[in-house]
Amino acid sequence: MYDRNPTLESLERRIDESRQGEVYLKGEELSSGRFFYIESYGCQMNFSDSEIVASVLAAEGYAPTRDLAKAELIFINTCSIREKAEETVRKRLRIFDQLKQQRPGLLVGVLGCMAERLKKKFLEEEKLVDLVVGPDAYRDLPKLVRQAEEGHRAINVFLSREETYADISPLRLDESGVSAFISIMRGCDNMCSFCVVPFTRGRERSRDPFTVVAEAADLFEKGYREVTLLGQNVDSYHWKNPETGEQVNFARLLAMVAEVHSDLRVRFSTSHPKDMTDEVLETMAKYENICKYIHLPVQSGNSRILALMNRTYDRTWYEERIRAIRRIVPDCAISTDIICGFCSETEEEHRDTLSMMRWANFSMAYMFYYSERPGTLAARKLKDDVPLEVKKRRLQEVIALQNEISLAHNQADVGKTFKVLIEGDSKRSTDDFKGRNSQNKMIVFPKKPGLKPGDYVFVQIEEATSATLRGFIASP
Ligand code: 5AD
Ligand code: SF4
């Protein structure tokens, strides 16, 4: 268990054990010795938000721990995108509730999209949690924690039109020290009919580009060699200086970050087919350090379904965007998201998705079956009428096809040599490093003395599976 007033020595030992001690020591709050534990689900944006939360809590003297037993505050940063994501969170909350029974005073907080979606219901019906905090209310956490400590139910689910946390320096929870996320915008103004995000994350707003560049420069200085610019729809990034009227779009922002240092790789996610401009593609082509990889969710290969999804593009438009990528950034890999069994989807329309996948030759895909979300346009206007078995079968077909395509895509890389950023030890063996090439493919290769995570090496590919490439160092 934990003691609230530990000696410095025992505290340092615990810091060591938590492996995040360095961060804590920097927090200069050694005397309080209070720890929080945070678990994140869902998209990269959520993981990035957890680092904002960690920063806000660190300023209050709380240090992150990976050990639940040490924590006096437990947070779960949640996702609402599909019902399954919410079920997972509920299961975790029940486990945390058992801990609460054993340890009076332990506080559990639910953050993020589920907090926003369910609001007070969490406190009233479920009674599993002490704090409910939406994605735009993290600055309020210190106050909410105090309220909860005093035995009051604490909730803030206010959605802001301005909040970008631009001035908060995230406390990096990932330990690799090589790759980091930078949030460049929040919210989403698209109204995809299946999607809960506009309701949980509010209106779209873009962050001051100079704070983005400063964050990237700071990360580079600290040894990071890759940043991923995050937004629900990065292509609609748009910032206007209120005083001078100067405007910055996504292509400009990309260039600004790429210029921080040629050894800093720049990635971004997620792009929207309706907004992805040739200017962005030209910027990618211009800078070697902007990775040649685009995640461009197609969702369906059928134009009638795309219209029902309110994606505001059709199949022809999507194909044209892929042609533009191939023309302007010929070595670019493209990945996608696919939803199977959306409302009223027929077999033939499902086969359009399969043919789209073959045509586009996606290097990778995230694939789902449709899950109706309360409050969305589809839930209100369309019937969720594809039977679950049919949805699942279509999803299986989509997965099987993507495995085939990914394998062929990867096999085409055998014999090629790629510049790889070393991320760390491979999952399977400490004799091997893992890292990615510009196209975001994971590459595993035997170590060589003198090399470390954060270094670039050239790796020649010898073998491929649908998920990984294997090779050897051709030159450091
Ligand atoms: N059901 C299934 N998949 C969904 N996605 C978003 N909403 C739903 C839903 N209701 C998928 C989309 C999106 C990805 C993040 O999750 O493919 O691009
Ligand atoms: Fe999940 Fe979407 Fe919220 Fe990300 S924005 S956590 S994917 S619901």
Coordinates of C-alpha atoms in Angstrom, one line a residue, residues 116-117 119 159 188 191-192 195-202 374-377 380:
E116 CA -18.9 13.8 -22.3
R117 CA -21.5 11.5 -23.8
K119 CA -22.4 13.3 -18.3
L159 CA -17.5 21.9 -24.4
C188 CA -14.8 18.1 -35.4
M191 CA -21.2 15.4 -39.4
C192 CA -20.5 11.8 -40.5
C195 CA -20.0 9.2 -35.7
V196 CA -20.3 10.3 -32.1
V197 CA -17.2 12.5 -32.1
P198 CA -18.9 15.9 -32.9
F199 CA -21.0 15.3 -29.8
T200 CA -18.2 14.2 -27.5
R201 CA -15.5 16.6 -28.7
G202 CA -17.4 19.6 -29.8
P374 CA -27.1 7.2 -29.7
G375 CA -27.7 10.7 -30.8
T376 CA -25.9 10.4 -34.1
L377 CA -27.6 11.3 -37.4
R380 CA -32.0 9.3 -35.6

